[in-house]
Structure formats: C-alpha cells, structure tokens
Amino acid sequence: MREAVAAAASAVTELVGGRADDWDRAGRLPEDVVRELGAAGRLTVQIPADYGGPGWNSADSGEFTAHVGSLCSSLRSVMTSQGMAAWAVERLGDPAQAADLLPRLASGDLAAVAFSEPQAGSDLSAIEATVTVEGNSLLLTGRKKWVTAADYADLFLVVARMGEGGAVVVVPRAAPGVRVRRVADPLGCRAAGHADVAFDEVRLPLGSLLGGGRQPLSLLVTTALAYGRISVAWGCVGILRACVTAAAGHAGSRHQFGRPLGQHQLVARHLADLWTAEQVATRACEYASRCWDDNAADLATAIVLAKYVGAEHAAKGAAAAVQVLASAGAQDGHVVARAYRDAKLMEIIEGSNEVCQLILADHALSRR
C-alpha cells in the first residue's frame, strides 16, 4: 500500500507542479486537473474496491491528503468534499444507491456536500431547507451557503429537513431550479470552488433520498462531518509541512548581521515551534486514523481533537512562517502567504475551533 500512496503522491506532485499559486490568484483550479484526478480515483481513495475505488484505509488516505495539502489546499478541499460525499453515500445510502453512486464518484463525477445556510452555520440544527414528498416525486427548496467545490460539482448532496427528521438528497447540478453562484474572492482556499447554491422547487425522483430519508438530522450532519474533519486535520498537517520547508529553507540561506538567519535565537524559536506544531498535529491525526481504521470507541473524540489541534497549529504555524520570511513571505503568491490565509479557514470550517473546544470540554467533563 505504501508504494501505491507514494505513486499517487508523485503523480499529484507532477500534475500540480509549481502552479498552485497561479491557481490561487486566478481563484480556480483547471477543470482538466480535477477531472484527471477524479477519473484516477485520487479524490476518493477510501471508496472500497468493490465499488471501483482504491479502498485505502484512513492512515494511508491521511498521509496522501497531507501531501496534497502541502501542495495546494484548494485541491485538498475538493478532495475533502468528494470524500465526504462518498462517505455519506456509503454510510447512509441503500445498496442500490451505493452501487450506482460510488463507482461514479470513484471515476470522475464530482460532488459537493451542502450543509450551511445563511442562518445555519455552527448550529446546523437551524437548517431550513426542506424536502417533501409529492406523489411519486420529491420537492426540494432551500438556500445553501459556502458549499466547497460547488463550482465544479456535477452532483450535490443536500442536507435538508424532512418532516420531523432530516434527509440527504442527491441533486444533479443540471436539475431545473438549481442555481450556483460562486463566492467572490474568499479569504483562503481561493480555488476550491466555494459557492452559494439555491434550490428553487427542485423536483427529483424518490430514489434521490439517501436511505429513504427521515433520519435524525444530527446523524446526517455528524456522519459527513466525521470524514470532513479528519480530512481537514490531515490537510492542516500538509500546510504545516509546507511552512516548515519554506521557513527552514529561508532561515538557513539568508544571512543577517553576519550569520544565517536561523542561528539567531528568536528566529530559531519560531522554527522549533513550527516543527513541533507539525509533529503534534501529525501525531493527533495518526491517532484519529488508527481509531477510524479500528472503529474504536474513542473515534468521535479523536477526530474532533485532530481537527482542533491541526487547525490551531496550522494557523499559528503559518503565522510564524510568515514572520520568519518577513517581506519575502508577505507577498501574494508566496507559499507561506497562501498558507496563512488557507489555515485561517481551517479554524472555521467543519466545526469552528470554538465548537471543537465545547465538544472536547464536554468529553473532559464526562470523564469525571
């Protein structure tokens, strides 16, 4: 399996090359790049082999995700979105839906998962989008905000209310009533295809409900978020690795006051803290992936911990890297400037740092 991961990482490195900054400034990934990765199964590496995917475990998927994140967080964000969609289908769909959708997601169809709304961000219990049964069809109405990869998606997995419960509805982008409006100039992950999506009385077949619908809304949200959080956590490891490389390279080659910058104690402190942050985030992610692969009882807490530790350290580490590089790293287009903006988003998406802290505090209290 390590050989497969190494080969995939090498292929992505060659595909991205030095173009990530150009993509970031342009605010868009080349569609041929995204489609090529999707067709090769590299956006959904955990889809089981029975459905045409690589069937990797979480540990191997995580290391690959970190590598992609070190190259381009926008591309990693699209990978996270695709993986969340596949995981939701695998966990919530019936056998026929899995047999239909998973091979499509493993071979190039792109998907985005729509949670957040204008009045439902951290509090996803406030979701107002609704799906109702009308005869032999469904009617979906609602507004979704900041949907990652929506600008590239062929399919949307929309979390909506259904009676007293909830549902995940699979919606083709081409369905009448679907309108996608790209988010202009996001702070970070500028090329990740963030968009607001409106669903105006979209009529769909009954089979569009994953698992028939009417499941607890909390179950639907936490199922998809579990995958998203661990993927973001590993992506933060990638951000930190890119920052360590850039900061150490600069501090080792630039001379100030007659000696390398890295030999000045205050700069050395930044480098030590940055490397420590990468190591801590990596260990937290490795533990979460072991829990995932073993289906351990502590899985939910381990995932939240990894996401919280990863995001917090990525934001602080990217800031330290910019400080070390100073004006060289403060220019739009530099890897650490991009990391600084991207890492801030990681503290917000898939459960803000504050939400993670509340979850972890509840866990601590439960152990008394």
Coordinates of C-alpha atoms in Angstrom, one line a residue:
M1 CA 0.0 0.0 0.0
R2 CA 2.9 2.4 0.7
E3 CA 4.0 2.0 -2.9
A4 CA 0.5 3.0 -4.1
V5 CA 0.5 6.0 -1.8
A6 CA 3.9 7.1 -3.0
A7 CA 2.9 6.7 -6.6
A8 CA -0.2 8.7 -6.2
A9 CA 1.7 11.4 -4.3
S10 CA 4.3 11.6 -7.1
A11 CA 1.6 11.8 -9.8
V12 CA -0.1 14.7 -7.9
T13 CA 3.2 16.5 -7.4
E14 CA 3.8 16.3 -11.2
L15 CA 0.3 17.4 -12.0
V16 CA 0.4 20.4 -9.7
G17 CA 4.0 21.4 -10.3
G18 CA 4.5 25.0 -9.4
R19 CA 1.1 26.1 -10.5
A20 CA -0.8 26.2 -7.1
D21 CA -0.1 29.9 -6.6
D22 CA -1.3 30.8 -10.1
W23 CA -4.5 28.8 -9.4
D24 CA -4.9 30.6 -6.1
R25 CA -4.6 34.0 -7.7
A26 CA -6.9 33.0 -10.5
G27 CA -9.4 31.6 -8.0
R28 CA -10.0 28.4 -10.0
L29 CA -8.4 25.0 -10.5
P30 CA -8.1 23.8 -14.1
E31 CA -11.0 21.5 -14.7
D32 CA -8.8 19.1 -16.6
V33 CA -6.7 18.6 -13.5
V34 CA -9.6 18.0 -11.2
R35 CA -11.2 15.6 -13.7
E36 CA -8.0 13.7 -14.3
L37 CA -7.6 13.2 -10.5
G38 CA -11.2 12.2 -10.2
A39 CA -11.1 9.7 -13.0
A40 CA -8.0 8.1 -11.5
G41 CA -9.8 7.7 -8.1
R42 CA -7.4 10.0 -6.4
L43 CA -10.1 12.3 -5.0
T44 CA -11.9 9.4 -3.2
V45 CA -9.1 7.0 -2.1
Q46 CA -11.2 5.4 0.6
I47 CA -14.0 4.2 -1.6
P48 CA -13.9 0.3 -1.3
A49 CA -12.5 -1.7 -4.2
D50 CA -15.9 -3.4 -4.7
Y51 CA -17.2 0.0 -5.9
G52 CA -14.2 0.8 -8.1
G53 CA -12.2 2.8 -5.6
P54 CA -8.7 2.3 -4.3
G55 CA -10.0 1.1 -0.9
W56 CA -7.3 2.7 1.2
N57 CA -7.5 2.9 4.9
S58 CA -7.7 6.1 6.8
A59 CA -4.0 6.2 7.7
D60 CA -2.9 5.9 4.1
S61 CA -5.6 8.3 2.9
G62 CA -4.4 10.8 5.6
E63 CA -0.8 10.8 4.5
F64 CA -1.9 11.3 0.9
T65 CA -4.3 14.1 1.9
A66 CA -1.4 15.8 3.9
H67 CA 0.8 15.6 0.8
V68 CA -1.9 17.2 -1.4
G69 CA -2.5 19.8 1.3
S70 CA 1.2 20.7 1.3
L71 CA 1.0 21.4 -2.4
C72 CA -2.4 23.1 -2.7
S73 CA -5.1 23.5 0.0
S74 CA -7.7 24.3 -2.6
L75 CA -7.2 21.0 -4.4
R76 CA -7.2 19.2 -1.0
S77 CA -10.5 20.9 -0.2
V78 CA -12.0 19.5 -3.4
M79 CA -10.7 16.1 -2.3
T80 CA -12.3 16.5 1.1
S81 CA -15.6 17.4 -0.4
Q82 CA -15.5 14.4 -2.7
G83 CA -14.6 12.1 0.1
M84 CA -17.4 13.5 2.3
A85 CA -19.9 12.8 -0.4
A86 CA -18.6 9.2 -0.9
W87 CA -18.6 8.5 2.8
A88 CA -22.2 9.8 3.2
V89 CA -23.4 7.6 0.3
E90 CA -21.5 4.6 1.8
R91 CA -22.9 5.1 5.3
L92 CA -26.4 6.4 4.6
G93 CA -27.4 5.1 1.2
D94 CA -29.1 1.8 0.4
P95 CA -27.2 -1.0 -1.5
A96 CA -28.7 0.2 -4.9
Q97 CA -27.7 3.8 -4.3
A98 CA -24.2 2.8 -3.2
A99 CA -23.8 0.6 -6.4
D100 CA -24.9 3.5 -8.5
L101 CA -23.2 6.5 -6.9
L102 CA -19.9 5.2 -5.5
P103 CA -18.5 4.0 -8.9
R104 CA -19.4 7.4 -10.4
L105 CA -17.6 9.2 -7.6
A106 CA -14.6 6.9 -7.9
S107 CA -14.3 7.5 -11.7
G108 CA -14.7 11.2 -12.2
D109 CA -18.2 12.6 -11.3
L110 CA -17.6 15.5 -8.9
A111 CA -19.8 16.1 -5.8
A112 CA -20.3 18.7 -3.1
V113 CA -22.0 18.4 0.2
A114 CA -24.3 21.3 1.2
F115 CA -24.8 21.9 4.9
S116 CA -24.5 25.6 5.9
E117 CA -27.2 28.1 5.3
P118 CA -27.5 31.9 5.9
Q119 CA -28.9 31.2 9.4
A120 CA -27.3 27.8 10.0
G121 CA -23.6 27.7 10.4
S122 CA -22.2 26.2 13.6
D123 CA -25.8 25.5 14.6
L124 CA -26.8 23.1 11.9
S125 CA -29.9 22.2 13.8
A126 CA -31.2 25.5 12.4
I127 CA -31.3 24.2 8.8
E128 CA -34.3 25.5 6.9
A129 CA -34.0 23.7 3.6
T130 CA -36.9 21.3 3.2
V131 CA -37.7 18.2 1.1
T132 CA -41.3 16.9 0.8
V133 CA -42.9 14.0 -1.0
E134 CA -45.4 15.0 -3.6
G135 CA -46.9 11.9 -5.2
N136 CA -44.1 10.0 -6.9
S137 CA -41.5 12.7 -6.6
L138 CA -39.7 15.0 -4.2
L139 CA -39.7 18.7 -3.9
L140 CA -36.6 20.4 -2.5
T141 CA -36.4 24.1 -1.6
G142 CA -33.7 26.0 0.3
R143 CA -30.6 28.1 0.2
K144 CA -27.1 26.7 0.9
K145 CA -24.1 28.9 1.7
W146 CA -20.3 28.5 1.2
V147 CA -20.5 25.0 -0.4
T148 CA -17.0 23.8 -1.0
A149 CA -16.3 22.5 -4.6
A150 CA -19.8 23.6 -5.6
D151 CA -18.5 25.4 -8.6
Y152 CA -17.1 22.2 -10.0
A153 CA -19.8 19.8 -8.9
D154 CA -21.9 17.5 -11.0
L155 CA -23.9 16.4 -8.0
F156 CA -24.9 18.0 -4.7
L157 CA -25.7 16.1 -1.5
V158 CA -28.0 18.4 0.2
V159 CA -28.8 18.1 3.9
A160 CA -32.5 19.2 4.5
R161 CA -35.4 18.8 6.8
M162 CA -38.0 16.1 6.1
G163 CA -40.9 16.2 8.4
E164 CA -39.7 15.7 12.0
G165 CA -36.4 14.4 10.8
G166 CA -33.9 15.0 8.1
A167 CA -32.7 13.7 4.7
V168 CA -29.7 13.8 2.4
V169 CA -30.9 14.5 -1.1
V170 CA -28.8 13.7 -4.2
V171 CA -29.3 16.6 -6.7
P172 CA -27.9 16.8 -10.2
R173 CA -26.5 20.2 -10.9
A174 CA -28.4 20.2 -14.2
A175 CA -31.8 19.8 -12.5
P176 CA -34.2 22.7 -13.1
G177 CA -34.3 25.1 -10.2
V178 CA -30.6 24.7 -9.2
R179 CA -28.6 27.9 -9.2
V180 CA -24.9 28.1 -8.4
R181 CA -23.3 31.5 -7.5
R182 CA -19.6 31.4 -6.9
V183 CA -18.2 33.1 -3.7
A184 CA -16.2 36.1 -4.9
D185 CA -12.6 36.5 -3.5
P186 CA -12.7 34.2 -0.5
L187 CA -10.0 34.8 2.1
G188 CA -8.4 31.3 1.7
C189 CA -8.6 28.2 -0.5
R190 CA -9.5 30.6 -3.2
A191 CA -9.6 28.0 -5.9
A192 CA -11.7 25.5 -4.0
G193 CA -14.8 26.4 -5.9
H194 CA -16.8 27.8 -2.9
A195 CA -20.3 28.8 -4.0
D196 CA -23.8 29.6 -2.7
V197 CA -26.4 27.3 -4.1
A198 CA -30.1 27.9 -4.4
F199 CA -32.6 25.1 -4.8
D200 CA -35.9 26.6 -6.0
E201 CA -38.7 23.9 -6.0
V202 CA -36.3 21.3 -7.5
R203 CA -38.3 18.2 -8.4
L204 CA -36.5 14.9 -8.1
P205 CA -37.2 11.1 -8.1
L206 CA -38.0 9.4 -4.8
G207 CA -34.8 7.4 -5.1
S208 CA -32.8 10.7 -4.6
L209 CA -33.2 10.3 -0.8
L210 CA -30.2 8.5 0.6
G211 CA -31.5 5.6 2.7
G212 CA -35.1 6.7 2.2
G213 CA -34.7 9.9 4.3
R214 CA -36.5 10.7 7.6
Q215 CA -33.3 10.1 9.6
P216 CA -32.3 12.2 12.6
L217 CA -30.8 15.5 11.3
S218 CA -27.9 15.2 13.8
L219 CA -27.0 11.7 12.4
L220 CA -26.8 13.1 8.9
V221 CA -24.6 16.0 9.9
T222 CA -22.2 14.1 12.1
T223 CA -21.8 11.3 9.6
A224 CA -20.5 13.5 6.8
L225 CA -18.7 15.9 9.2
A226 CA -16.6 13.0 10.6
Y227 CA -15.0 12.4 7.3
G228 CA -14.6 16.1 6.6
R229 CA -13.0 16.8 10.0
I230 CA -10.3 14.1 9.7
S231 CA -9.6 15.1 6.1
V232 CA -9.2 18.8 7.1
A233 CA -7.0 17.8 10.0
W234 CA -4.6 15.9 7.7
G235 CA -4.7 18.9 5.3
C236 CA -3.5 21.1 8.2
V237 CA -0.6 18.7 8.6
G238 CA 0.2 19.4 4.9
I239 CA 0.0 23.2 5.5
L240 CA 2.4 22.9 8.4
R241 CA 4.9 20.7 6.4
A242 CA 4.9 23.3 3.6
C243 CA 5.6 26.1 6.1
V244 CA 8.4 24.1 7.8
T245 CA 10.1 23.6 4.4
A246 CA 9.7 27.2 3.4
A247 CA 10.8 28.8 6.7
A248 CA 13.7 26.4 7.3
G249 CA 15.0 26.9 3.7
H250 CA 14.8 30.7 4.1
A251 CA 16.3 30.8 7.6
G252 CA 19.2 28.6 6.5
S253 CA 20.1 30.5 3.4
R254 CA 19.5 34.2 4.3
H255 CA 22.2 36.0 6.2
Q256 CA 21.6 38.9 8.6
F257 CA 24.2 40.5 10.9
G258 CA 26.9 38.2 9.6
R259 CA 25.3 34.8 10.1
P260 CA 22.4 32.7 8.9
L261 CA 19.0 33.9 10.0
G262 CA 18.3 30.5 11.6
Q263 CA 21.2 31.0 14.0
H264 CA 19.5 34.0 15.7
Q265 CA 17.8 32.7 18.8
L266 CA 14.5 34.3 18.3
V267 CA 14.2 33.0 14.8
A268 CA 15.3 29.6 15.9
R269 CA 12.5 29.7 18.4
H270 CA 10.0 30.2 15.6
L271 CA 11.5 27.2 13.7
A272 CA 11.4 25.0 16.7
D273 CA 7.7 25.9 17.5
L274 CA 6.8 25.4 13.8
W275 CA 8.4 21.9 13.6
T276 CA 6.8 21.0 17.0
A277 CA 3.4 22.1 15.7
E278 CA 3.8 19.8 12.6
Q279 CA 4.8 16.9 14.8
V280 CA 1.9 17.3 17.3
A281 CA -0.6 17.7 14.5
T282 CA 0.7 14.6 12.8
R283 CA 0.5 12.5 15.9
A284 CA -3.1 13.7 16.6
C285 CA -4.0 12.7 13.0
E286 CA -2.3 9.4 13.2
Y287 CA -4.2 8.5 16.3
A288 CA -7.5 9.6 14.8
S289 CA -6.8 7.5 11.7
R290 CA -6.0 4.5 13.9
C291 CA -9.3 4.9 15.7
W292 CA -11.1 5.2 12.3
D293 CA -9.5 2.1 10.9
D294 CA -10.1 0.1 14.2
N295 CA -13.6 1.6 14.6
A296 CA -12.5 2.5 18.2
A297 CA -14.9 3.7 20.8
D298 CA -13.0 6.9 21.1
L299 CA -13.3 7.7 17.4
A300 CA -15.6 10.7 17.5
T301 CA -13.5 12.5 20.1
A302 CA -10.2 11.6 18.4
I303 CA -11.5 13.2 15.2
V304 CA -12.5 16.4 16.8
L305 CA -9.2 16.5 18.7
A306 CA -7.2 16.1 15.5
K307 CA -9.2 18.7 13.7
Y308 CA -8.9 21.2 16.6
V309 CA -5.2 20.6 17.1
G310 CA -4.4 20.6 13.4
A311 CA -6.3 23.8 12.6
E312 CA -5.0 25.7 15.6
H313 CA -1.4 24.7 15.0
A314 CA -1.7 25.4 11.2
A315 CA -2.9 28.9 11.8
K316 CA -0.2 29.6 14.4
G317 CA 2.5 27.8 12.4
A318 CA 1.6 29.7 9.1
A319 CA 1.8 33.0 11.0
A320 CA 5.3 32.0 12.4
A321 CA 6.4 31.1 8.9
V322 CA 5.4 34.5 7.5
Q323 CA 7.2 36.1 10.4
V324 CA 10.4 34.2 9.6
L325 CA 10.3 35.1 5.9
A326 CA 9.1 38.7 6.7
S327 CA 8.6 40.7 3.5
A328 CA 9.6 37.7 1.3
G329 CA 6.6 35.8 2.7
A330 CA 4.2 38.7 2.8
Q331 CA 3.6 38.8 -0.9
D332 CA 0.5 37.3 -2.6
G333 CA 1.7 34.2 -4.4
H334 CA 4.2 33.0 -1.9
V335 CA 3.5 29.6 -0.3
V336 CA 3.5 30.9 3.2
A337 CA 1.2 33.8 2.4
R338 CA -1.2 31.3 0.8
A339 CA -0.8 29.0 3.9
Y340 CA -1.5 31.9 6.2
R341 CA -4.9 32.6 4.5
D342 CA -5.8 29.0 4.0
A343 CA -5.0 28.0 7.6
K344 CA -7.4 30.6 8.9
L345 CA -10.2 28.9 7.1
M346 CA -9.3 25.6 8.7
E347 CA -10.2 27.2 12.1
I348 CA -13.7 27.8 10.8
I349 CA -14.8 25.0 8.5
E350 CA -16.1 21.6 9.5
G351 CA -16.7 22.8 13.1
S352 CA -15.0 26.0 14.3
N353 CA -12.3 25.9 16.9
E354 CA -14.8 27.1 19.4
V355 CA -17.2 24.3 18.6
C356 CA -14.4 21.8 18.9
Q357 CA -13.4 23.2 22.2
L358 CA -17.0 22.8 23.5
I359 CA -17.1 19.2 22.3
L360 CA -13.7 18.4 23.9
A361 CA -14.8 20.2 27.2
D362 CA -17.9 18.0 27.3
H363 CA -15.7 15.0 26.8
A364 CA -13.4 16.1 29.7
L365 CA -16.4 16.6 32.0
S366 CA -17.9 13.2 31.1
R367 CA -14.7 11.5 32.4
R368 CA -15.0 12.8 36.0

